[in-house]
Coordinates of C-alpha atoms and ligand atoms in Angstrom, one line a residue:
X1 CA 171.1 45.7 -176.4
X2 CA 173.6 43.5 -174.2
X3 CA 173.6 40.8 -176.8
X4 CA 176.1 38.4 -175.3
X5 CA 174.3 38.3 -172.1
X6 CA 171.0 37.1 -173.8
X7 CA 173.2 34.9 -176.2
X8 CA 174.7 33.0 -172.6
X9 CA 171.8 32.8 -171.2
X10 CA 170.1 30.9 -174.1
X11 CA 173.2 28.6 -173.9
X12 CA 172.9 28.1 -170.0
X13 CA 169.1 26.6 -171.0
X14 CA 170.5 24.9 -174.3
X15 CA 173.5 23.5 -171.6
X16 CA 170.7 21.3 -169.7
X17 CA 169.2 19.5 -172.7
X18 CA 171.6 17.1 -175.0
X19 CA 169.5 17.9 -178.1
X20 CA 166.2 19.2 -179.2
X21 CA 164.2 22.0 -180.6
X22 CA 163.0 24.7 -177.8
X23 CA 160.1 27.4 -178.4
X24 CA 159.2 30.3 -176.7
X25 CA 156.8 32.4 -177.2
X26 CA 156.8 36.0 -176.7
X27 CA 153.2 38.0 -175.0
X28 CA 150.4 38.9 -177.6
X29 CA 148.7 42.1 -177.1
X30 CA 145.0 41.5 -174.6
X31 CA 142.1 42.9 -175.6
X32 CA 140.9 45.2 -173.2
X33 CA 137.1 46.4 -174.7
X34 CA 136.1 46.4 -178.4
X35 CA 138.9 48.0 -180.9
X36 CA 141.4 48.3 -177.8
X37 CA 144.1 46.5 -176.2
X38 CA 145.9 47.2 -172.2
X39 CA 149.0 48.0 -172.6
X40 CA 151.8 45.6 -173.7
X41 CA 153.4 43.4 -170.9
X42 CA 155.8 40.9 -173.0
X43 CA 156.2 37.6 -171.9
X44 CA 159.3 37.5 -169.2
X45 CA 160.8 33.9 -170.3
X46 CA 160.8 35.5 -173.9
X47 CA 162.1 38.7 -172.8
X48 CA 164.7 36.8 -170.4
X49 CA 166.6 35.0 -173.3
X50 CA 165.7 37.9 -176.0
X51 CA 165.5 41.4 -174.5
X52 CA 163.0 42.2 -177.1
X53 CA 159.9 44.0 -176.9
X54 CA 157.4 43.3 -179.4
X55 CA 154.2 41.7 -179.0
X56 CA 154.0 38.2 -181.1
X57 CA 157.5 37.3 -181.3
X58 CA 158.2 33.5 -181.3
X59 CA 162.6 32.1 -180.0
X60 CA 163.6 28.8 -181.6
X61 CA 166.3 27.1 -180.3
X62 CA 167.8 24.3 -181.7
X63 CA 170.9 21.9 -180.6
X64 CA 172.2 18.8 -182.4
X65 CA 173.3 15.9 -180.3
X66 CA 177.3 17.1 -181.9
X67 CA 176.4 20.6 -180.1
X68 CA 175.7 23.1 -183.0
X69 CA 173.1 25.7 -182.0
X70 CA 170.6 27.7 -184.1
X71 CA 169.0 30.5 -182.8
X72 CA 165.5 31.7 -185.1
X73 CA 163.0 34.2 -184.2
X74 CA 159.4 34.9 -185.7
X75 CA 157.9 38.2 -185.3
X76 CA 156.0 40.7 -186.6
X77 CA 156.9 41.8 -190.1
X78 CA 157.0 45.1 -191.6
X79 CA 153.7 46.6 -192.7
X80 CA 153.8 50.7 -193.0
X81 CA 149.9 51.2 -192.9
X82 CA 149.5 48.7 -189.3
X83 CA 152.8 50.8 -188.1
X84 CA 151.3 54.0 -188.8
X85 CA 148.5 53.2 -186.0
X86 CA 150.8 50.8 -183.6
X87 CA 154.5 51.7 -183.8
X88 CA 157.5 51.0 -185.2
X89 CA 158.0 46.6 -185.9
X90 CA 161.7 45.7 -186.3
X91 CA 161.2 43.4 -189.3
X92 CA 163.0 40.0 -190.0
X93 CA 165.6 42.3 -191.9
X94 CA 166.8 44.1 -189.3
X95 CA 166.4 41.3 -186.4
X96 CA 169.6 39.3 -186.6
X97 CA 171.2 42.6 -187.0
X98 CA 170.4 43.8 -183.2
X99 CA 168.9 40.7 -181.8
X100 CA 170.6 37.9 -180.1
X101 CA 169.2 35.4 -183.0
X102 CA 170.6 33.7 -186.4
X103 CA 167.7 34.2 -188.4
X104 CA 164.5 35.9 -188.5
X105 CA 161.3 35.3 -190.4
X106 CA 158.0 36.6 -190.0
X107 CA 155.2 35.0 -188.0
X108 CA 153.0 33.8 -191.1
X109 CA 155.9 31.9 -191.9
X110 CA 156.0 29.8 -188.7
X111 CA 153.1 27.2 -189.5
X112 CA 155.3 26.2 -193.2
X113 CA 158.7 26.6 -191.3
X114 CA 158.2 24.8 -187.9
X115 CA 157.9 21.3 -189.9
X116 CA 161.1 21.9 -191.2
X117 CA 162.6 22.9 -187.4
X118 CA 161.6 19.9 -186.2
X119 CA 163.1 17.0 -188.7
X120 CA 166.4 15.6 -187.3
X121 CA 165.1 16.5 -183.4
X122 CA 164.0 14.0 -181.0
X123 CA 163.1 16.3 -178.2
X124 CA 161.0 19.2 -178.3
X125 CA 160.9 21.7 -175.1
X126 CA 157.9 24.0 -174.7
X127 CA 155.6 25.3 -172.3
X128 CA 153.0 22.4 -172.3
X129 CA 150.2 24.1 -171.0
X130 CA 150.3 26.8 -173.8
X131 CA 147.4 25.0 -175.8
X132 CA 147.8 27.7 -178.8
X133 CA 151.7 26.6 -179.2
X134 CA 150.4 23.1 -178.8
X135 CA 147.8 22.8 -181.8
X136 CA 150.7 24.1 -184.1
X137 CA 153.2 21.5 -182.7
X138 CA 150.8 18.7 -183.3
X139 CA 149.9 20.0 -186.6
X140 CA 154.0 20.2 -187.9
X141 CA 153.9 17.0 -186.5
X142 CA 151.2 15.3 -188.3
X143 CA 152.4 17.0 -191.5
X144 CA 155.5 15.1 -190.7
X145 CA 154.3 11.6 -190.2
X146 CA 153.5 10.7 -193.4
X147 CA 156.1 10.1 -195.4
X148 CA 157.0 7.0 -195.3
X149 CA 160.2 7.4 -197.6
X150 CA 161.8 9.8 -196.2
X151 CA 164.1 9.0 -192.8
X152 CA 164.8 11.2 -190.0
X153 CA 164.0 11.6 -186.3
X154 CA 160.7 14.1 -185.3
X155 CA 160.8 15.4 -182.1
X156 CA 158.0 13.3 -180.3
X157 CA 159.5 13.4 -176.4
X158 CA 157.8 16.5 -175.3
X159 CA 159.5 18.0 -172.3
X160 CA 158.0 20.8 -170.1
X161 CA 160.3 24.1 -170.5
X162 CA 158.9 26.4 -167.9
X163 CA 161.0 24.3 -164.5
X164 CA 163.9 24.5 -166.3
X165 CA 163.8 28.5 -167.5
X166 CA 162.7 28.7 -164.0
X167 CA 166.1 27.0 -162.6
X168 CA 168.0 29.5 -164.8
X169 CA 166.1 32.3 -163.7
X170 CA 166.3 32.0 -159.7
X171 CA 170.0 33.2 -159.6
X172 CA 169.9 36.8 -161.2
X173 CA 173.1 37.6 -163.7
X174 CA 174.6 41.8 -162.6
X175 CA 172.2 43.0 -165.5
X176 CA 169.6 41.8 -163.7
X177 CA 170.5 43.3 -160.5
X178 CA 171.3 46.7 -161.8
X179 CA 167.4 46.9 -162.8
X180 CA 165.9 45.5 -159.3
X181 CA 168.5 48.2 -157.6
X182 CA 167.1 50.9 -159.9
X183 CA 163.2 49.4 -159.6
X184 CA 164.4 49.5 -155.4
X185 CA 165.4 53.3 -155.4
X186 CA 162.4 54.5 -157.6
X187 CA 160.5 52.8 -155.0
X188 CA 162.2 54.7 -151.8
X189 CA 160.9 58.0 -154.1
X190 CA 157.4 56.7 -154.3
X191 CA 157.2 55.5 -150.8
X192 CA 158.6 58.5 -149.2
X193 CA 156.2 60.8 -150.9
X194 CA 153.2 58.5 -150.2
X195 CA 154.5 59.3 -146.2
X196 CA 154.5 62.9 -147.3
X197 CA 151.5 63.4 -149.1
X198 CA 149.3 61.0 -146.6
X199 CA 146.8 63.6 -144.6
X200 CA 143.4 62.6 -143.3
X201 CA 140.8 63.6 -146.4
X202 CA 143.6 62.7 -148.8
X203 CA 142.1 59.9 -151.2
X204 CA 143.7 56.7 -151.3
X205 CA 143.2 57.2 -155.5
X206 CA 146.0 60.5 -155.0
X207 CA 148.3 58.3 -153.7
X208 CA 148.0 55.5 -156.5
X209 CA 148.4 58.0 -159.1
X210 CA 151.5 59.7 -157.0
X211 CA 152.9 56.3 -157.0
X212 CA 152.4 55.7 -160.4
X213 CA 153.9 59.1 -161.9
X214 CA 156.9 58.3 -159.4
X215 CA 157.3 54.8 -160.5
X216 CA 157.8 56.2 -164.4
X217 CA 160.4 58.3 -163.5
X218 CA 164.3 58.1 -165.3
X219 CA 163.8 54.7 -166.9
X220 CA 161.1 53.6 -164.2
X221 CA 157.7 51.5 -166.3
X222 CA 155.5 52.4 -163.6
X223 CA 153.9 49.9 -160.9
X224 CA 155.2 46.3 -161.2
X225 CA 151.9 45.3 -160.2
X226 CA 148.2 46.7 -159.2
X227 CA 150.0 49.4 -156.1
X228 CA 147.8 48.5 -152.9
X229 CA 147.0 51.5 -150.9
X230 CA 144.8 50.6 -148.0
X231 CA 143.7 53.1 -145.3
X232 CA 142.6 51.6 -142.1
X233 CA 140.6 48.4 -142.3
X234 CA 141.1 48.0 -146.0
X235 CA 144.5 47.0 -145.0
X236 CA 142.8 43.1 -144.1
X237 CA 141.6 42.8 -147.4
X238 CA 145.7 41.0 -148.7
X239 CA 144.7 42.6 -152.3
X240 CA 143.1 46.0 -151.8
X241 CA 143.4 47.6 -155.2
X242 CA 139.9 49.6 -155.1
X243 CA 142.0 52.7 -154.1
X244 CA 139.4 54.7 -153.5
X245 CA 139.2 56.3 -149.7
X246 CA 139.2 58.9 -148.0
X247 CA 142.2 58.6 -145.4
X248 CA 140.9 59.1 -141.9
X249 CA 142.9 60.7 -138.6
X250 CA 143.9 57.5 -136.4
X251 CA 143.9 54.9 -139.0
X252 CA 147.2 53.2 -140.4
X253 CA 147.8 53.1 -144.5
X254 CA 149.1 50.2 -145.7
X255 CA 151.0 50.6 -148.7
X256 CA 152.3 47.5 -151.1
X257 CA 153.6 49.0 -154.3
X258 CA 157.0 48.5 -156.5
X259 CA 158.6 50.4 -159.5
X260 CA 159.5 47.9 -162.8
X261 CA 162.5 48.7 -164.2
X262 CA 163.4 46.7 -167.5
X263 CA 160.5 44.3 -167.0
X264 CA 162.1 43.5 -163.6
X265 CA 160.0 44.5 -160.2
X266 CA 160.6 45.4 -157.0
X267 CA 157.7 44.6 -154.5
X268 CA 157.8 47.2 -151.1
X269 CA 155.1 46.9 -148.6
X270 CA 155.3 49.8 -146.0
X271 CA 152.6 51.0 -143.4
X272 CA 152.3 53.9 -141.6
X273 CA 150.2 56.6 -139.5
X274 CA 147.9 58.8 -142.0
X275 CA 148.1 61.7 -139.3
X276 CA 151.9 60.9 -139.3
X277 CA 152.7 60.2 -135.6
X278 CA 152.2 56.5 -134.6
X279 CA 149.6 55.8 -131.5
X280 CA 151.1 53.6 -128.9
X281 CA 148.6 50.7 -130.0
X282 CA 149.7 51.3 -133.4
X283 CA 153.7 51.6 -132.5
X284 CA 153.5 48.2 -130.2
X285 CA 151.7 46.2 -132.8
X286 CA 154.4 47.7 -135.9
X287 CA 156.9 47.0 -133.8
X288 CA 156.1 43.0 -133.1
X289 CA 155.6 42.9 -137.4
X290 CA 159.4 44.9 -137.5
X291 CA 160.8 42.3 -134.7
X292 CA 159.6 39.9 -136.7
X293 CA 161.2 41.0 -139.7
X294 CA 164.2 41.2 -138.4
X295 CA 163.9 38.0 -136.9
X296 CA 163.7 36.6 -140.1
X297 CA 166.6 38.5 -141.9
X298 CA 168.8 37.4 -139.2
X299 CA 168.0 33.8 -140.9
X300 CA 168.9 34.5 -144.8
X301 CA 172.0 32.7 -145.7
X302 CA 173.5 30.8 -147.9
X303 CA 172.2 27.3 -147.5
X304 CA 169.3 28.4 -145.6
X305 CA 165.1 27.8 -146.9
X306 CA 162.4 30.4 -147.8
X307 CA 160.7 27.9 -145.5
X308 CA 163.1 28.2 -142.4
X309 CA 162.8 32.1 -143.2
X310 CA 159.1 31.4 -142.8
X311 CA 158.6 29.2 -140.0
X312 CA 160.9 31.2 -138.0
X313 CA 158.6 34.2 -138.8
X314 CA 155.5 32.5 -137.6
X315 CA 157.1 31.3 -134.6
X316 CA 157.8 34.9 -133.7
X317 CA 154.8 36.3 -134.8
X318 CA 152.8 33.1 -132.7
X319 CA 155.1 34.2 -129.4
X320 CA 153.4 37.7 -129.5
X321 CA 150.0 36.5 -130.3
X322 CA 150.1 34.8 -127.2
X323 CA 151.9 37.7 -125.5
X324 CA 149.2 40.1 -126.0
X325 CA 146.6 37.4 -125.1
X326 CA 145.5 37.1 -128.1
X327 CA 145.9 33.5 -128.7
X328 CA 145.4 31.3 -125.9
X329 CA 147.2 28.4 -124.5
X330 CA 150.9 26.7 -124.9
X331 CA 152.7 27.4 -127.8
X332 CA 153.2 24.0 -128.5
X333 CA 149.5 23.4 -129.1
X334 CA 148.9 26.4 -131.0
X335 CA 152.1 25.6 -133.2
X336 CA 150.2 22.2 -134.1
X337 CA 147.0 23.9 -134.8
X338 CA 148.6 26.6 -136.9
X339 CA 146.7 29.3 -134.8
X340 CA 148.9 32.1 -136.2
X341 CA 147.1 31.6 -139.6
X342 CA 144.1 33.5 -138.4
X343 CA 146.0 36.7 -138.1
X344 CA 149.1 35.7 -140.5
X345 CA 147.5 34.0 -143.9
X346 CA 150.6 34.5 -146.3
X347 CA 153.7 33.5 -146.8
X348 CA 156.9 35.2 -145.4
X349 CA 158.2 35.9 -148.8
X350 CA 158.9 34.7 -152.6
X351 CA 161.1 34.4 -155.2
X352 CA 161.7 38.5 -157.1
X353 CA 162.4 38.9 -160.6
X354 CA 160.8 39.8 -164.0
X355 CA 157.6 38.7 -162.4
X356 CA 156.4 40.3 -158.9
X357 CA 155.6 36.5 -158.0
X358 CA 158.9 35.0 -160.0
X359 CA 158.2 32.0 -162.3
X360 CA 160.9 29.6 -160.4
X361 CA 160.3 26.5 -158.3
X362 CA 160.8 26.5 -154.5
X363 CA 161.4 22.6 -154.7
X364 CA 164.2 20.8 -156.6
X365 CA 164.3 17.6 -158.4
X366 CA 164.0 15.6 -155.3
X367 CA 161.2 17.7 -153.8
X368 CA 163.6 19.1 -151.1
X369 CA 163.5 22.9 -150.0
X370 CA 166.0 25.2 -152.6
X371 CA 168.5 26.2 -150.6
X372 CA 169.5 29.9 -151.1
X373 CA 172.5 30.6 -153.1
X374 CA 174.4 33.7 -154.3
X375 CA 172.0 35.9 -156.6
X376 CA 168.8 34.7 -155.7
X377 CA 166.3 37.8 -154.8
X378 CA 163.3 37.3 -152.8
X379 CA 160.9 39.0 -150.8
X380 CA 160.2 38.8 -146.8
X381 CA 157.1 40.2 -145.7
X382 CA 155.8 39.3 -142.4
X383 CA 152.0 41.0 -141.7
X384 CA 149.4 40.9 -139.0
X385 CA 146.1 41.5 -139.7
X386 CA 143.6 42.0 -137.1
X387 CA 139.6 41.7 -138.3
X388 CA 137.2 43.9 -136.4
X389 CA 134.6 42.0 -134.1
X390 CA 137.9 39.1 -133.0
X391 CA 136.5 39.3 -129.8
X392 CA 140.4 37.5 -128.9
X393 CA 141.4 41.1 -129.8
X394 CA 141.8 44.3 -128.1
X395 CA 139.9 46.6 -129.3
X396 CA 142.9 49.3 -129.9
X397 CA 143.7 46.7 -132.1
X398 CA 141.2 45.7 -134.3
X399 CA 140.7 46.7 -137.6
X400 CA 144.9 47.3 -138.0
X401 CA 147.0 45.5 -140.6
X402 CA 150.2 46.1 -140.8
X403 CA 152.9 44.8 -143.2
X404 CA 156.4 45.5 -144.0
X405 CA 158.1 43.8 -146.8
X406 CA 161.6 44.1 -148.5
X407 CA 163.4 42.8 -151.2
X408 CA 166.8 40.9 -150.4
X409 CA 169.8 39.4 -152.7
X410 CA 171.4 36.9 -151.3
X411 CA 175.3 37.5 -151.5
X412 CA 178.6 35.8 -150.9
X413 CA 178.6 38.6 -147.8
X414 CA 175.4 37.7 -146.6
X415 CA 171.4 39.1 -147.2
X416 CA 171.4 42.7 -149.0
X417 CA 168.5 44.6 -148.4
X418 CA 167.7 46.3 -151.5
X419 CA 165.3 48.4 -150.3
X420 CA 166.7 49.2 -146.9
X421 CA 166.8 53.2 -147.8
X422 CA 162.8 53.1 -147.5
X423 CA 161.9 54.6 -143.9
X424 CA 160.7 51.7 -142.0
X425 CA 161.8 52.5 -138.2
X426 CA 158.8 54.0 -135.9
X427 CA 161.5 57.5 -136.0
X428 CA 162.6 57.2 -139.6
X429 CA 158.6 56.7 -140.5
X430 CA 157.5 59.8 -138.6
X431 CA 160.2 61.5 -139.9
X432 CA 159.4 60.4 -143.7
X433 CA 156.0 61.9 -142.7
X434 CA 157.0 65.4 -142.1
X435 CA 158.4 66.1 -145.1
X436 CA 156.7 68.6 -147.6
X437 CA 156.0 66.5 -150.8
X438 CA 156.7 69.5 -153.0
X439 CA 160.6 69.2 -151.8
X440 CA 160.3 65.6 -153.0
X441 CA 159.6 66.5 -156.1
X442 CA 161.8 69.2 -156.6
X443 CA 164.2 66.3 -156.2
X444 CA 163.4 64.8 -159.6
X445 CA 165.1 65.3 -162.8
X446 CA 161.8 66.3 -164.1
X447 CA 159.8 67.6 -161.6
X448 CA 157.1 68.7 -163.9
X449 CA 154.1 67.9 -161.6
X450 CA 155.4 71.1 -160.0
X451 CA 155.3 73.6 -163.1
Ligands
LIG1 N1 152.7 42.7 -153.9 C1 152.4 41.3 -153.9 C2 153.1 40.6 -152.9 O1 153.6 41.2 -151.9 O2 153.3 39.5 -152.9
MN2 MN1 155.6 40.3 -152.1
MN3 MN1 154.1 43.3 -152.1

C-alpha cells in the first residue's frame, strides 16, 4: 500500500483545520435479503485517506493547536470462527504495521475510547448528517460534561467534513490518475465488444453481462455503476437498467457503462446502430450530439466552468433544434424559455472520481462557479432524446436517444480525453461494429470465455 500518499493526503485535510478531532467512517456491509449482504462497496472518503478495504473501519484524526497529529483507526478485530465464513480481518495488531495509522483498536473499543479522543479538542469534524456517528458523539460528549473537577476543552463546535474532503478530492493526486486511465482502457474493451457482439435478437442482458466480465478483467472491479444498455426507445428512459431486450434491426443502442479500477470509475456513454451501419436519420441526428461534444471540449480550460462547458452545449444543441424545425421561433426566446430542456434534461457533465457522481462541490466559499484547475476529472456528455408521439418531431426521429459521453483531466496542456481510444466517429463506429467479438477476446490475458 502507497502509505505516504494516504499519510499526505490526511495532512492536506488536517492542513485546513487549526485543531480538532476528525472521524470518518468506513462503509458497513447492506443487507441484501435475510442472512445475506451485496457485495462490499467501502466508503470512498474512508478509502481516500486510508486505502483500506474492510467493512466497519472507523479514521480518527487528531491535531493540537501546536501541530502534532495522531492518526487512530477502529476496525474489525480478529475472530477465527466469523473469518472462516467472511474472510481474512487485518486485526488492530497488524494495522499500524501496513496501514497509514498510529494506532489501531478494535470497534468495541470505540464507544470507551472516543471520550478520551475528544478531551483537549475544541473542534470536532464529521459528516453531520451521518446520524449513527452522531448518537455516539453526543453520547462521548455527555459522558464528558459532568465532571465538574476536572478542566479541559471538549470538542463542542461541530464542523461539517464532507465540503472540505470534497475540496481535497476535486484535483486527483498521479495515483489517482493511473486508476481512471486503467478504469478508461478496460472500458474501450468493453465498449468495443458491445459494438461487436450487438446483432438484432441479441438481448440487451448479453451485453450487460459481456460488459461486466470485461470490466473485471487484469485489476478491473467490474461496472462502476448499474451499466445502461438501451436498445431503441429505452434509450429516453436517462436510467435504463432493466437490460432486458431483444435488440431490433433499425434501432440505435445506447450504451452508458464504466469499469472501476481501485474504487475509482470511469463513466463512458456510447451509442450506436444494432445492425451496425448508421441510417442517414440516425447519422445526422449523432452527428448534431458529436458537434456538440466537440463544441464543448473546445471550451475545457483552465479557468473555464462546468457551467460555461454546459451552456455552451445547450446553445449548440438549441441551434439544431431549431435547425431541424424542431423547436420553433428565435433563439433568443427559446434560450429564455429553456426550450432545449424538453429534448436535453441533464447536465453536460460532473465531477469523476471514486464515485461515478464525485462527492465534491461545484460552488466555492463565495457561491461562485469552480473554476477548472490542473487534475480535475469530469465527465461531458451531451444527449438528445427524442420521445415518440412529439408531434414537433420527425418521425425518422422519434423514439432515438443518443448520447456520447467522455471522461476528461484537465492538464497544464489543455483537456485529455481519457477515453478518446473508444470508437465514437460515424466510420470508427461502423468499423468497431464489424469486428468478430471472438478476436476481442482472444486479445485478453485471460480469454477464458473462449475455452
Ligand atoms: N452513468 C451516469 C452518468 O452518466 O452520469
Ligand atoms: Mn456521467
Ligand atoms: Mn454515464
Amino acid at each position: 500500500m502507497e502509505e505516504t500518499s494516504f499519510i499526505s493526503r490526511q495532512d492536506n485535510l488536517l492542513k485546513s483545520i487549526d485543531e480538532g478531532i476528525v472521524i470518518i467512517p468506513g462503509a458497513g456491509l447492506k443487507q441484501k435479503s435475510h442472512d445475506t449482504e451485496f457485495p462490499f462497496r467501502q466508503n470512498s472518503d474512508f478509502k481516500y485517506f486510508t486505502g483500506f478495504n474492510e467493512p466497519d473501519a472507523t479514521l480518527v484524526l487528531k491535531k493540537t493547536i501546536e501541530g502534532e497529529v495522531e492518526r487512530h483507526l477502529f476496525l474489525q478485530e480478529k475472530n477465527p470462527e466469523m473469518e472462516m465464513w467472511t474472510g481474512i480481518r487485518l486485526g488492530s495488531e497488524k494495522a499500524p504495521e501496513v496501514l497509514p495509522i498510529d494506532s489501531a483498536y478494535p470497534n468495541h473499543e470505540f464507544t470507551r475510547r472516543l471520550p478520551d479522543l475528544f478531551k483537549g479538542h475544541k473542534n470536532l469534524y464529521y459528516n453531520l448528517f451521518n446520524h449513527d456517528l452522531q448518537s455516539k458523539v453526543t453520547k462521548a460528549l455527555k459522558s464528558l460534561g459532568g465532571k465538574r473537577k476536572e478542566k479541559y476543552f471538549t470538542p463542542l463546535h461541530w464542523h461539517h467534513l464532507s465540503p472540505l474532503i470534497g475540496m481535497l478530492r476535486l484535483r486527483k493526486d498521479q495515483n489517482e490518475i493511473l486508476a481512471m486511465k486503467q478504469a478508461a482502457e478496460l472500458s474501450d474493451i468493453g465498449h468495443r465488444a458491445a459494438m461487436a457482439l450487438a446483432a438484432p435478437g441479441v438481448n440487451e442482458k448479453e451485453i450487460d453481462q459481456l460488459l461486466s466480465y470485461l470490466f473485471a478483467q487484469e485489476n478491473g472491479e467490474g461496472p462502476a455503476y448499474d451499466s445502461i444498455v438501451a436498445g431503441g426507445t429505452n434509450a429516453l428512459i436517462l436510467h435504463y437498467i432493466a437490460n432486458n431486450q431483444n435488440l431490433k434491426d433499425g434501432d440505435l443502442l445506447l450504451i452508458d457503462a464504466g469499469a472501476q479500477v481501485n474504487t475509482y470509475a470511469s463513466d463512458v456513454t456510447r451509442t450506436f446502430p444494432v445492425n451496425g451501419v448508421f441510417s442517414p436519420a440516425q447519422k445526422d441526428l449523432y452527428q448534431v450530439v458529436l458537434n456538440s461534444q466537440k463544441v464543448a471540449m473546445g471550451h475545457m480550460k483552465i479557468g473555464a466552468t462546468l457551467k460555461e462547458i454546459h451552456t455552451s452545449t445547450c446553445q449548440i444543441l438549441l441551434k439544431s433544434l431549431i435547425e431541424a424545425d424542431i423547436l420553433k421561433g428565435s433563439f433568443e426566446e427559446l434560450w429564455e424559455k429553456d426550450a432545449y430542456r424538453a429534448y436535453y434534461p441533464h447536465g453536460t457533465g460532473h465531477w469523476l472520481g471514486l464515485d461515478v457522481h464525485d462527492q465534491s462541490p461545484y460552488l466555492d466559499n463565495q457561491l461562485e462557479e469552480l473554476t477548472l484547475d490542473e487534475g480535475m476529472v469530469f465527465t461531458c456528455e451531451p444527449g438528445l432524446y427524442l420521445p415518440v408521439g412529439d408531434a414537433s418531431v420527425p418521425s425518422k426521429w422519434q423514439g432515438m436517444g443518443i448520447r456520447i459521453e467522455d471522461d476528461i483531466l484537465i492538464t497544464q496542456s489543455g483537456p485529455e480525453n481519457l477515453t478518446r481510444s473508444i470508437p465514437k466517429e460515424v466510420k470508427e463506429i461502423e468499423e468497431a461494429c464489424k469486428e468478430d467479438i471472438k478476436t476481442i477476446l482472444s486479445k485478453l490475458s485471460s480469454p477464458s470465455l473462449l475455452s
